[in-house]
């Protein structure tokens, strides 16, 4: 066990040499170091959003699990909040507001960080839209990029700027900043655009859930705009065989993607990308960039 003081908070770091990504030899200590290295750009995307954790205490080749509740033994200085669930009940959840909390979570073998499309205290008031583009083999992220560009142009017609990041898995996320609007209305608008995409690009896009429909096409998942749903945060690691990262990308990179490997990034790639691009998703955090949700059909 190693004790370290970060911004005045004492954090106990344990089993730092435990390998969590065997294929890459990436340890828990590497996870802690990675999150420390991207904290400056990651934390603004987590601030005031209840966090759901994907933990993998024995590594990615063993069982991982989603944790929404406040873990036992959580330090008193970690921010927690009450979040409503379906049926009217509430649960307590962690809000990752600062570097000590981020590193405390990393020490719990939290690999993935997921957040909703709203911020506290405005639970259920969406301040962004998200489209999760999921390719069905043999489609890949290359086809996702074509769909993302269609969505970008469609959103622009409604006065909504948009930005992209890799999912850190197979696909791509398209996000648009909103002036706060009810999550139900935001989800309805996203569903309409997904349906429009399927109508405009029938050989490329499907907006229906059944996997049998997705072969060779891109599923435009709009459901993550519901107030109960969450999306992988920018810069989060993913619990994949290698330490892949959900990485913000530029529209030039999206346009230039010719091979699936063109938009695959792991933890070791992020330092140079941040030096070169900064945070391409920074406009999501700027209220002056947010657009008004269009009225219904």
mmCIF file of N, CA and C in Angstrom, residues 10-83:
data_model
loop_
_atom_site.group_PDB
_atom_site.id
_atom_site.type_symbol
_atom_site.label_atom_id
_atom_site.label_comp_id
_atom_site.label_asym_id
_atom_site.label_seq_id
_atom_site.Cartn_x
_atom_site.Cartn_y
_atom_site.Cartn_z
ATOM 1 N N UNK A 10 -5.612 12.584 1.298
ATOM 2 C CA UNK A 10 -4.770 11.390 1.380
ATOM 3 C C UNK A 10 -5.477 10.231 0.684
ATOM 4 N N UNK A 11 -4.767 9.611 -0.260
ATOM 5 C CA UNK A 11 -5.317 8.492 -1.019
ATOM 6 C C UNK A 11 -4.421 7.287 -0.798
ATOM 7 N N UNK A 12 -5.031 6.159 -0.453
ATOM 8 C CA UNK A 12 -4.299 4.913 -0.289
ATOM 9 C C UNK A 12 -4.336 4.153 -1.616
ATOM 10 N N UNK A 13 -3.171 3.955 -2.206
ATOM 11 C CA UNK A 13 -3.066 3.243 -3.471
ATOM 12 C C UNK A 13 -2.569 1.830 -3.200
ATOM 13 N N UNK A 14 -3.277 0.843 -3.731
ATOM 14 C CA UNK A 14 -2.977 -0.553 -3.420
ATOM 15 C C UNK A 14 -2.780 -1.357 -4.694
ATOM 16 N N UNK A 15 -1.944 -2.395 -4.585
ATOM 17 C CA UNK A 15 -1.761 -3.384 -5.674
ATOM 18 C C UNK A 15 -1.514 -2.715 -7.022
ATOM 19 N N UNK A 16 -0.637 -1.730 -7.038
ATOM 20 C CA UNK A 16 -0.409 -0.979 -8.264
ATOM 21 C C UNK A 16 0.245 -1.814 -9.355
ATOM 22 N N UNK A 17 0.880 -2.925 -8.977
ATOM 23 C CA UNK A 17 1.531 -3.771 -9.984
ATOM 24 C C UNK A 17 0.595 -4.853 -10.537
ATOM 25 N N UNK A 18 -0.671 -4.852 -10.108
ATOM 26 C CA UNK A 18 -1.619 -5.843 -10.623
ATOM 27 C C UNK A 18 -1.912 -5.544 -12.098
ATOM 28 N N UNK A 19 -1.769 -6.551 -12.936
ATOM 29 C CA UNK A 19 -1.986 -6.360 -14.367
ATOM 30 C C UNK A 19 -3.480 -6.433 -14.644
ATOM 31 N N UNK A 20 -4.036 -5.355 -15.187
ATOM 32 C CA UNK A 20 -5.457 -5.300 -15.506
ATOM 33 C C UNK A 20 -5.735 -5.534 -16.982
ATOM 34 N N UNK A 21 -4.773 -5.252 -17.834
ATOM 35 C CA UNK A 21 -4.886 -5.496 -19.280
ATOM 36 C C UNK A 21 -3.743 -6.437 -19.678
ATOM 37 N N UNK A 22 -3.919 -7.749 -19.518
ATOM 38 C CA UNK A 22 -2.812 -8.688 -19.749
ATOM 39 C C UNK A 22 -2.206 -8.591 -21.148
ATOM 40 N N UNK A 23 -3.022 -8.373 -22.171
ATOM 41 C CA UNK A 23 -2.492 -8.335 -23.543
ATOM 42 C C UNK A 23 -1.513 -7.196 -23.741
ATOM 43 N N UNK A 24 -1.634 -6.154 -22.904
ATOM 44 C CA UNK A 24 -0.749 -4.994 -23.034
ATOM 45 C C UNK A 24 0.195 -4.848 -21.844
ATOM 46 N N UNK A 25 0.064 -5.718 -20.841
ATOM 47 C CA UNK A 25 0.878 -5.583 -19.649
ATOM 48 C C UNK A 25 0.587 -4.299 -18.890
ATOM 49 N N UNK A 26 -0.629 -3.810 -18.978
ATOM 50 C CA UNK A 26 -1.031 -2.515 -18.417
ATOM 51 C C UNK A 26 -1.572 -2.741 -17.018
ATOM 52 N N UNK A 27 -0.949 -2.129 -16.032
ATOM 53 C CA UNK A 27 -1.241 -2.402 -14.631
ATOM 54 C C UNK A 27 -2.217 -1.388 -14.036
ATOM 55 N N UNK A 28 -2.610 -1.669 -12.797
ATOM 56 C CA UNK A 28 -3.448 -0.693 -12.099
ATOM 57 C C UNK A 28 -2.699 0.610 -11.894
ATOM 58 N N UNK A 29 -1.406 0.517 -11.648
ATOM 59 C CA UNK A 29 -0.601 1.730 -11.548
ATOM 60 C C UNK A 29 -0.624 2.529 -12.841
ATOM 61 N N UNK A 30 -0.616 1.831 -13.976
ATOM 62 C CA UNK A 30 -0.721 2.519 -15.266
ATOM 63 C C UNK A 30 -2.078 3.190 -15.428
ATOM 64 N N UNK A 31 -3.135 2.549 -14.931
ATOM 65 C CA UNK A 31 -4.472 3.154 -14.984
ATOM 66 C C UNK A 31 -4.485 4.449 -14.179
ATOM 67 N N UNK A 32 -3.930 4.395 -12.959
ATOM 68 C CA UNK A 32 -3.869 5.592 -12.117
ATOM 69 C C UNK A 32 -3.066 6.690 -12.825
ATOM 70 N N UNK A 33 -1.924 6.331 -13.384
ATOM 71 C CA UNK A 33 -1.085 7.318 -14.075
ATOM 72 C C UNK A 33 -1.809 7.896 -15.284
ATOM 73 N N UNK A 34 -2.521 7.047 -16.029
ATOM 74 C CA UNK A 34 -3.239 7.551 -17.200
ATOM 75 C C UNK A 34 -4.272 8.588 -16.777
ATOM 76 N N UNK A 35 -5.094 8.246 -15.782
ATOM 77 C CA UNK A 35 -6.130 9.193 -15.391
ATOM 78 C C UNK A 35 -5.545 10.482 -14.822
ATOM 79 N N UNK A 36 -4.420 10.375 -14.141
ATOM 80 C CA UNK A 36 -3.756 11.606 -13.677
ATOM 81 C C UNK A 36 -3.310 12.456 -14.859
ATOM 82 N N UNK A 37 -2.857 11.815 -15.934
ATOM 83 C CA UNK A 37 -2.306 12.547 -17.079
ATOM 84 C C UNK A 37 -3.372 13.260 -17.902
ATOM 85 N N UNK A 38 -4.622 12.750 -17.881
ATOM 86 C CA UNK A 38 -5.688 13.372 -18.683
ATOM 87 C C UNK A 38 -6.697 14.123 -17.817
ATOM 88 N N UNK A 39 -6.418 14.236 -16.528
ATOM 89 C CA UNK A 39 -7.400 14.830 -15.612
ATOM 90 C C UNK A 39 -7.803 16.236 -16.029
ATOM 91 N N UNK A 40 -6.873 17.025 -16.532
ATOM 92 C CA UNK A 40 -7.175 18.417 -16.865
ATOM 93 C C UNK A 40 -8.282 18.519 -17.915
ATOM 94 N N UNK A 41 -8.285 17.599 -18.879
ATOM 95 C CA UNK A 41 -9.331 17.647 -19.914
ATOM 96 C C UNK A 41 -10.529 16.763 -19.559
ATOM 97 N N UNK A 42 -10.304 15.720 -18.777
ATOM 98 C CA UNK A 42 -11.395 14.803 -18.426
ATOM 99 C C UNK A 42 -12.336 15.392 -17.390
ATOM 100 N N UNK A 43 -11.802 15.983 -16.338
ATOM 101 C CA UNK A 43 -12.635 16.408 -15.213
ATOM 102 C C UNK A 43 -13.751 17.386 -15.612
ATOM 103 N N UNK A 44 -13.515 18.348 -16.509
ATOM 104 C CA UNK A 44 -14.636 19.221 -16.892
ATOM 105 C C UNK A 44 -15.803 18.466 -17.514
ATOM 106 N N UNK A 45 -15.540 17.325 -18.166
ATOM 107 C CA UNK A 45 -16.621 16.540 -18.755
ATOM 108 C C UNK A 45 -17.356 15.697 -17.714
ATOM 109 N N UNK A 46 -16.745 15.482 -16.557
ATOM 110 C CA UNK A 46 -17.374 14.717 -15.484
ATOM 111 C C UNK A 46 -18.090 15.606 -14.476
ATOM 112 N N UNK A 47 -17.689 16.875 -14.409
ATOM 113 C CA UNK A 47 -18.155 17.745 -13.327
ATOM 114 C C UNK A 47 -19.678 17.847 -13.300
ATOM 115 N N UNK A 48 -20.227 17.666 -12.108
ATOM 116 C CA UNK A 48 -21.663 17.788 -11.832
ATOM 117 C C UNK A 48 -22.510 16.727 -12.528
ATOM 118 N N UNK A 49 -21.874 15.647 -12.974
ATOM 119 C CA UNK A 49 -22.632 14.543 -13.577
ATOM 120 C C UNK A 49 -22.427 13.286 -12.713
ATOM 121 N N UNK A 50 -23.501 12.685 -12.214
ATOM 122 C CA UNK A 50 -23.348 11.441 -11.454
ATOM 123 C C UNK A 50 -22.613 10.401 -12.304
ATOM 124 N N UNK A 51 -21.645 9.747 -11.695
ATOM 125 C CA UNK A 51 -20.799 8.806 -12.438
ATOM 126 C C UNK A 51 -21.222 7.369 -12.172
ATOM 127 N N UNK A 52 -21.278 6.600 -13.261
ATOM 128 C CA UNK A 52 -21.402 5.144 -13.162
ATOM 129 C C UNK A 52 -20.047 4.555 -13.497
ATOM 130 N N UNK A 53 -19.607 3.601 -12.704
ATOM 131 C CA UNK A 53 -18.274 3.016 -12.850
ATOM 132 C C UNK A 53 -18.364 1.612 -13.442
ATOM 133 N N UNK A 54 -17.455 1.294 -14.357
ATOM 134 C CA UNK A 54 -17.221 -0.101 -14.735
ATOM 135 C C UNK A 54 -15.915 -0.514 -14.067
ATOM 136 N N UNK A 55 -16.018 -1.468 -13.148
ATOM 137 C CA UNK A 55 -14.859 -1.912 -12.378
ATOM 138 C C UNK A 55 -14.427 -3.293 -12.850
ATOM 139 N N UNK A 56 -13.121 -3.504 -12.834
ATOM 140 C CA UNK A 56 -12.554 -4.800 -13.225
ATOM 141 C C UNK A 56 -11.413 -5.130 -12.263
ATOM 142 N N UNK A 57 -11.728 -5.493 -11.022
ATOM 143 C CA UNK A 57 -10.684 -5.699 -10.014
ATOM 144 C C UNK A 57 -9.675 -6.769 -10.376
ATOM 145 N N UNK A 58 -10.092 -7.766 -11.170
ATOM 146 C CA UNK A 58 -9.186 -8.848 -11.557
ATOM 147 C C UNK A 58 -8.721 -8.704 -13.007
ATOM 148 N N UNK A 59 -9.009 -7.576 -13.596
ATOM 149 C CA UNK A 59 -8.549 -7.330 -14.957
ATOM 150 C C UNK A 59 -9.623 -7.592 -15.993
ATOM 151 N N UNK A 60 -9.333 -7.171 -17.217
ATOM 152 C CA UNK A 60 -10.344 -7.205 -18.277
ATOM 153 C C UNK A 60 -10.642 -8.616 -18.764
ATOM 154 N N UNK A 61 -9.792 -9.577 -18.473
ATOM 155 C CA UNK A 61 -10.066 -10.945 -18.895
ATOM 156 C C UNK A 61 -10.942 -11.690 -17.898
ATOM 157 N N UNK A 62 -11.180 -11.078 -16.738
ATOM 158 C CA UNK A 62 -12.096 -11.636 -15.747
ATOM 159 C C UNK A 62 -13.403 -10.831 -15.809
ATOM 160 N N UNK A 63 -14.263 -11.048 -14.843
ATOM 161 C CA UNK A 63 -15.564 -10.382 -14.858
ATOM 162 C C UNK A 63 -15.426 -8.907 -14.482
ATOM 163 N N UNK A 64 -16.062 -8.040 -15.257
ATOM 164 C CA UNK A 64 -16.187 -6.631 -14.889
ATOM 165 C C UNK A 64 -17.647 -6.366 -14.562
ATOM 166 N N UNK A 65 -17.920 -5.254 -13.882
ATOM 167 C CA UNK A 65 -19.299 -4.974 -13.494
ATOM 168 C C UNK A 65 -19.526 -3.472 -13.411
ATOM 169 N N UNK A 66 -20.786 -3.079 -13.691
ATOM 170 C CA UNK A 66 -21.193 -1.689 -13.579
ATOM 171 C C UNK A 66 -21.586 -1.397 -12.144
ATOM 172 N N UNK A 67 -21.063 -0.308 -11.590
ATOM 173 C CA UNK A 67 -21.369 0.085 -10.215
ATOM 174 C C UNK A 67 -21.909 1.513 -10.219
ATOM 175 N N UNK A 68 -23.162 1.665 -9.802
ATOM 176 C CA UNK A 68 -23.768 2.987 -9.722
ATOM 177 C C UNK A 68 -23.832 3.501 -8.287
ATOM 178 N N UNK A 69 -23.843 2.604 -7.322
ATOM 179 C CA UNK A 69 -23.973 3.004 -5.934
ATOM 180 C C UNK A 69 -22.642 3.500 -5.382
ATOM 181 N N UNK A 70 -22.707 4.266 -4.300
ATOM 182 C CA UNK A 70 -21.506 4.722 -3.611
ATOM 183 C C UNK A 70 -20.830 3.514 -2.970
ATOM 184 N N UNK A 71 -19.550 3.233 -3.305
ATOM 185 C CA UNK A 71 -18.895 2.038 -2.760
ATOM 186 C C UNK A 71 -18.698 2.131 -1.251
ATOM 187 N N UNK A 72 -18.727 0.998 -0.552
ATOM 188 C CA UNK A 72 -18.404 1.004 0.882
ATOM 189 C C UNK A 72 -17.014 1.582 1.104
ATOM 190 N N UNK A 73 -16.857 2.324 2.182
ATOM 191 C CA UNK A 73 -15.558 2.896 2.505
ATOM 192 C C UNK A 73 -15.203 4.155 1.730
ATOM 193 N N UNK A 74 -16.168 4.723 1.017
ATOM 194 C CA UNK A 74 -15.903 5.951 0.271
ATOM 195 C C UNK A 74 -15.506 7.063 1.231
ATOM 196 N N UNK A 75 -14.391 7.766 0.977
ATOM 197 C CA UNK A 75 -13.979 8.852 1.879
ATOM 198 C C UNK A 75 -15.050 9.928 1.991
ATOM 199 N N UNK A 76 -15.087 10.590 3.134
ATOM 200 C CA UNK A 76 -16.109 11.605 3.365
ATOM 201 C C UNK A 76 -15.951 12.816 2.460
ATOM 202 N N UNK A 77 -14.754 13.002 1.910
ATOM 203 C CA UNK A 77 -14.535 14.169 1.052
ATOM 204 C C UNK A 77 -14.983 13.947 -0.399
ATOM 205 N N UNK A 78 -15.369 12.731 -0.743
ATOM 206 C CA UNK A 78 -15.882 12.463 -2.087
ATOM 207 C C UNK A 78 -17.314 12.996 -2.190
ATOM 208 N N UNK A 79 -17.605 13.733 -3.238
ATOM 209 C CA UNK A 79 -18.943 14.279 -3.440
ATOM 210 C C UNK A 79 -19.905 13.167 -3.842
ATOM 211 N N UNK A 80 -21.040 13.120 -3.182
ATOM 212 C CA UNK A 80 -22.100 12.174 -3.540
ATOM 213 C C UNK A 80 -23.397 12.944 -3.716
ATOM 214 N N UNK A 81 -24.328 12.353 -4.449
ATOM 215 C CA UNK A 81 -25.605 13.020 -4.695
ATOM 216 C C UNK A 81 -26.716 11.983 -4.709
ATOM 217 N N UNK A 82 -27.943 12.464 -4.572
ATOM 218 C CA UNK A 82 -29.127 11.616 -4.702
ATOM 219 C C UNK A 82 -29.598 11.676 -6.148
ATOM 220 N N UNK A 83 -29.796 10.516 -6.757
ATOM 221 C CA UNK A 83 -30.241 10.428 -8.146
ATOM 222 C C UNK A 83 -31.530 9.616 -8.186
#
